[in-house]
PDB file of C-alpha atoms in Angstrom:
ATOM      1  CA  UNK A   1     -69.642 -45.788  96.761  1.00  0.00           C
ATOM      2  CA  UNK A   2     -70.690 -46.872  93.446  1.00  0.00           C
ATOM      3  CA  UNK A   3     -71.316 -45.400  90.357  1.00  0.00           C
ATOM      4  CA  UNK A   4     -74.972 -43.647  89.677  1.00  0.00           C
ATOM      5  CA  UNK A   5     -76.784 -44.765  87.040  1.00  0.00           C
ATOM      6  CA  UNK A   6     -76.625 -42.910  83.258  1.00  0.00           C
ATOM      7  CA  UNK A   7     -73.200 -41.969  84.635  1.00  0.00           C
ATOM      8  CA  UNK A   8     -71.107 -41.513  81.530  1.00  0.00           C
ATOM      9  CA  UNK A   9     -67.340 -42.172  81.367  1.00  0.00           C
ATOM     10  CA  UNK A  10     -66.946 -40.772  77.500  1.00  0.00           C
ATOM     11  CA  UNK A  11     -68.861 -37.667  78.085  1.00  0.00           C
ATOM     12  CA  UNK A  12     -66.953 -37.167  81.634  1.00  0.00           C
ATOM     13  CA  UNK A  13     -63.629 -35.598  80.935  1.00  0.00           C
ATOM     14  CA  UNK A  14     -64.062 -31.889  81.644  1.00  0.00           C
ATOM     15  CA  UNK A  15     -63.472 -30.606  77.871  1.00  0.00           C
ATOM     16  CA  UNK A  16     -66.257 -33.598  76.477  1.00  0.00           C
ATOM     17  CA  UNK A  17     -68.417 -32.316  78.930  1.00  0.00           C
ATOM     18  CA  UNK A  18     -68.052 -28.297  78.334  1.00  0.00           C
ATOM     19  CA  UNK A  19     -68.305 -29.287  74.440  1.00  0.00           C
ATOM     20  CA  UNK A  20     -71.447 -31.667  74.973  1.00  0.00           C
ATOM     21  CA  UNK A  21     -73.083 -28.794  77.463  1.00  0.00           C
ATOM     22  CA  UNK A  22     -73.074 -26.196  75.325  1.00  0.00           C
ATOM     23  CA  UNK A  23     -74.926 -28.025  72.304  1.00  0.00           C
ATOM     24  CA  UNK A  24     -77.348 -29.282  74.684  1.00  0.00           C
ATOM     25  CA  UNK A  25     -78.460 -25.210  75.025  1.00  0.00           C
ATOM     26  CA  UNK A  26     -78.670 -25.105  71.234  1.00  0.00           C
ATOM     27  CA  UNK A  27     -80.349 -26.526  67.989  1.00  0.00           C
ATOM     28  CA  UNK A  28     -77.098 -26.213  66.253  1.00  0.00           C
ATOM     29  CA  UNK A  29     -73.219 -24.329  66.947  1.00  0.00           C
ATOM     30  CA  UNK A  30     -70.843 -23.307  64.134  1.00  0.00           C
ATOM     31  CA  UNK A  31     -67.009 -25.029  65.247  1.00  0.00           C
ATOM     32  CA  UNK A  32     -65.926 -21.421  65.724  1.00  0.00           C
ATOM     33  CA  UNK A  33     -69.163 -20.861  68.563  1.00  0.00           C
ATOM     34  CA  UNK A  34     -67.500 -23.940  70.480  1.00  0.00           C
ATOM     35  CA  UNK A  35     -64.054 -23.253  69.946  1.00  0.00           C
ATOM     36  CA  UNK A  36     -64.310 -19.474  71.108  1.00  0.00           C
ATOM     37  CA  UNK A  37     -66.167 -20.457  73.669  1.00  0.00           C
ATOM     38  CA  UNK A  38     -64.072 -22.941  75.593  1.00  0.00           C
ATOM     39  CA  UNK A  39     -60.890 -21.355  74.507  1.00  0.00           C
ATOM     40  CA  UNK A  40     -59.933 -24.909  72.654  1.00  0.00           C
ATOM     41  CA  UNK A  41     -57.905 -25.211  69.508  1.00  0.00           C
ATOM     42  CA  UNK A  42     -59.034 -26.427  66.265  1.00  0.00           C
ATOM     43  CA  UNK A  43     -57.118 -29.192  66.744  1.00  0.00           C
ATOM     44  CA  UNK A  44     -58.393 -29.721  70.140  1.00  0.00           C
ATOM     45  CA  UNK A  45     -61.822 -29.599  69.561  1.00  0.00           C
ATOM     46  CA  UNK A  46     -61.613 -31.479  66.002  1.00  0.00           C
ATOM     47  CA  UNK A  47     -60.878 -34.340  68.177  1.00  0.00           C
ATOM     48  CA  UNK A  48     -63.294 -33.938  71.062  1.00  0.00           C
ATOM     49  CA  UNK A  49     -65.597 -33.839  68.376  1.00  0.00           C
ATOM     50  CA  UNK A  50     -64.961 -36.965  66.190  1.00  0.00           C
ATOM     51  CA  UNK A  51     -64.586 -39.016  69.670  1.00  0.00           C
ATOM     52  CA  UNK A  52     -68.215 -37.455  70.081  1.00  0.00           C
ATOM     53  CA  UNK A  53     -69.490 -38.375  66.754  1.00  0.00           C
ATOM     54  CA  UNK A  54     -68.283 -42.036  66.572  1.00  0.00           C
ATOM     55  CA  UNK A  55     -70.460 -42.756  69.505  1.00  0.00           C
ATOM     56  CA  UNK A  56     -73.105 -41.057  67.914  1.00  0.00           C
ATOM     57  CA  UNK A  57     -73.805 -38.340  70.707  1.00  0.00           C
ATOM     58  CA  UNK A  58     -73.517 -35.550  67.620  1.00  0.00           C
ATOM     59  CA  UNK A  59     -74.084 -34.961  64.242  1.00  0.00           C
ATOM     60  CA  UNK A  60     -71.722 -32.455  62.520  1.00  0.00           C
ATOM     61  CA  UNK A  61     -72.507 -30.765  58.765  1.00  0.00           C
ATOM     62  CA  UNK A  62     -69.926 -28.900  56.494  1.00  0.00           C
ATOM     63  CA  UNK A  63     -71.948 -26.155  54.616  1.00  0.00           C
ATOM     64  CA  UNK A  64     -70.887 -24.218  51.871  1.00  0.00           C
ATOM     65  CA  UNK A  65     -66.895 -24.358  50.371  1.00  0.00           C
ATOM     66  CA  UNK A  66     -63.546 -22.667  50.002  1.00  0.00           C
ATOM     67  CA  UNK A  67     -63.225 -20.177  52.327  1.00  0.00           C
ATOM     68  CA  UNK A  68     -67.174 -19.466  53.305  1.00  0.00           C
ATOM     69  CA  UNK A  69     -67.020 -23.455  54.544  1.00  0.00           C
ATOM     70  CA  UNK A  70     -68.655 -23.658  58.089  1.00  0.00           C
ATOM     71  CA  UNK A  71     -68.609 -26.543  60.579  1.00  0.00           C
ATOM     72  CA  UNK A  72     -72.243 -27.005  61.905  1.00  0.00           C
ATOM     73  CA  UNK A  73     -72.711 -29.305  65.412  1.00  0.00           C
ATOM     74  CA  UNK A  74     -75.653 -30.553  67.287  1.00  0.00           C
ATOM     75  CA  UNK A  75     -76.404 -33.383  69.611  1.00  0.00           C
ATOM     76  CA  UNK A  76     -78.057 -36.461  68.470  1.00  0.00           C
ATOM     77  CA  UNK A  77     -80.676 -37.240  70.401  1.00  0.00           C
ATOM     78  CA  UNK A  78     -78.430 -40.225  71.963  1.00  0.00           C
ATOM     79  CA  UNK A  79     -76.112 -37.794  72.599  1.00  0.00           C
ATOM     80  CA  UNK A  80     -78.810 -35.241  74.623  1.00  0.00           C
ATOM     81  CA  UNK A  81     -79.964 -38.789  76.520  1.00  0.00           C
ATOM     82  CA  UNK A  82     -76.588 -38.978  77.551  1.00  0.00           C
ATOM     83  CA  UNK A  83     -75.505 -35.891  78.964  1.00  0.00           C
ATOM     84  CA  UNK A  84     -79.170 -35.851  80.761  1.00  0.00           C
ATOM     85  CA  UNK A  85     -77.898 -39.218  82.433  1.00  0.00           C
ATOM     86  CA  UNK A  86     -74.878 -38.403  82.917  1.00  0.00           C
ATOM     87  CA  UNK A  87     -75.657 -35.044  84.599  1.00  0.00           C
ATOM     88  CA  UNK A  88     -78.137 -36.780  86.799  1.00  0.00           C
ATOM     89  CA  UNK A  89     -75.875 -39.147  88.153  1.00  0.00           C
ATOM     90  CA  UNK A  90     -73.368 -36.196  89.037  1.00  0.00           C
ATOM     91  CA  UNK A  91     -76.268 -34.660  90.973  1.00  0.00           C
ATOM     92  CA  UNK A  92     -76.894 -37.985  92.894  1.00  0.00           C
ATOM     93  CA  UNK A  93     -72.738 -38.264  93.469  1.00  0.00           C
ATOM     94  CA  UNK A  94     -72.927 -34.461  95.037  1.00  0.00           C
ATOM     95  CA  UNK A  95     -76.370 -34.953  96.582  1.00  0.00           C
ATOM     96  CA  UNK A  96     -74.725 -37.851  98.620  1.00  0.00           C
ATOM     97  CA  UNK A  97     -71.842 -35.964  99.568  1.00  0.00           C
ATOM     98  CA  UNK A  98     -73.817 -33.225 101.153  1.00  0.00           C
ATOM     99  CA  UNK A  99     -75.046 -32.437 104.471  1.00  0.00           C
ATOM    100  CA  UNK A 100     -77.850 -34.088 104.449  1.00  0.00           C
ATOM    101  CA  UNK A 101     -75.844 -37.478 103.982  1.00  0.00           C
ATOM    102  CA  UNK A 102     -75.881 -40.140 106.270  1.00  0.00           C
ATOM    103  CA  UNK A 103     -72.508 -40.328 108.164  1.00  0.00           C
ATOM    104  CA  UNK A 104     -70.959 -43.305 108.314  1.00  0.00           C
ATOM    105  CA  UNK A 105     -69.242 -43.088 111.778  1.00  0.00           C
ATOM    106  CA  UNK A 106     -70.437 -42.061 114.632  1.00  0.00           C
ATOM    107  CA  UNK A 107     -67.535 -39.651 114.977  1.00  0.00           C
ATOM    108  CA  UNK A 108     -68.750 -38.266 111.860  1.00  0.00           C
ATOM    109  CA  UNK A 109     -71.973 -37.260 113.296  1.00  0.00           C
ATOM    110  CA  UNK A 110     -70.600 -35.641 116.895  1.00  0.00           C
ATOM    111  CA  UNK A 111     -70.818 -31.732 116.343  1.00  0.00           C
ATOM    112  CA  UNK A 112     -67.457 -30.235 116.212  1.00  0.00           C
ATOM    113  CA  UNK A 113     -66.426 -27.970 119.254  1.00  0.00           C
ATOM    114  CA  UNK A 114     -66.582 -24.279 118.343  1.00  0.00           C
ATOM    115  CA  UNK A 115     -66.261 -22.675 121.606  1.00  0.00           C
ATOM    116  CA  UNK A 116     -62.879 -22.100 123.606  1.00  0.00           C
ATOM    117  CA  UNK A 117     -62.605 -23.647 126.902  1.00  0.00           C
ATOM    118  CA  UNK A 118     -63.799 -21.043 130.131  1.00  0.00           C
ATOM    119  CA  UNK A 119     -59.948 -20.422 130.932  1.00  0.00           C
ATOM    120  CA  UNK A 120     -58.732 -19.623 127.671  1.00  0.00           C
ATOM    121  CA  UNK A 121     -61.399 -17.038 127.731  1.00  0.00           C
ATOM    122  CA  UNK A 122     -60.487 -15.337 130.633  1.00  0.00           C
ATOM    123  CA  UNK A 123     -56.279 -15.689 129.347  1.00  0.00           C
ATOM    124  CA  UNK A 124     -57.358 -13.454 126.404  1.00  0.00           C
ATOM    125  CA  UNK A 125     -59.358 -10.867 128.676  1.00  0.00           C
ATOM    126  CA  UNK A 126     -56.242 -10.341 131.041  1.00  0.00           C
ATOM    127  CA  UNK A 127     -54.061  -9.981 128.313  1.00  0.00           C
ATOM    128  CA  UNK A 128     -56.759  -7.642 126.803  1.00  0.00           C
ATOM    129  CA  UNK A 129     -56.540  -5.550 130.437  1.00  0.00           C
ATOM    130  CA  UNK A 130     -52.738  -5.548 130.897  1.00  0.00           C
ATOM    131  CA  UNK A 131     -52.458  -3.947 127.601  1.00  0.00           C
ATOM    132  CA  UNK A 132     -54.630  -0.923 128.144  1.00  0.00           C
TER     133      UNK A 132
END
């Protein structure tokens, strides 16, 4: 199978992905939104971050200073093409996974046997009598 379209291999890992999903429901998230909110470290997120930012998929602001400095992020409007690619070529990997995809072997497509053979049947009703 190959690889759908808009499918996006720096916005893929799981914690890129979380990070880049939850700007694209917001205008703009303090650091501390994100961080809370996919239980990440600073340090864990700093860096998800600036891998974000030098591909230019978000824009991140420093407000304010000493202690009242706050770490603003949003996607760039790259960055929202992106993860709209990306999460339409994760639909069309699923979508062809699902049952309404075309087997590829005809033993794929023979239905699977869900009833017991006639004598096995009647073995579980004797035993079923001889207990009573």
């Amino acid at each position: 199978m190959s690889t759908p379209s808009g499918f996006d291999e720096l916005i893929h890992p799981s914690t890129r992905l979380s990070v880049v999903a939850l700007l694209a429901a917001t205008e703009w998230a303090d650091f501390s939104f994100i961080r809370d909110s996919l239980s990440l470290s600073d340090s864990a997120l700093s860096k998800q971050l600036h891998t974000l930012e030098e591909a230019e998929y978000l824009e991140i602001r420093k407000e304010g200073g000493g202690r009242k400095r706050r770490t603003k992020v949003r996607l760039t409007s790259r960055g929202r093409t992106a993860f709209e690619g990306h999460v339409a070529a994760l639909r069309a990997i699923v979508e062809g996974a699902g049952p309404n995809a075309a087997p590829t072997t005809p033993a794929q497509s023979a239905p699977a046997e869900t009833t017991a053979p006639p004598h096995h049947h009647q073995q579980k009703q004797h035993h079923a009598e001889a207990g009573r």
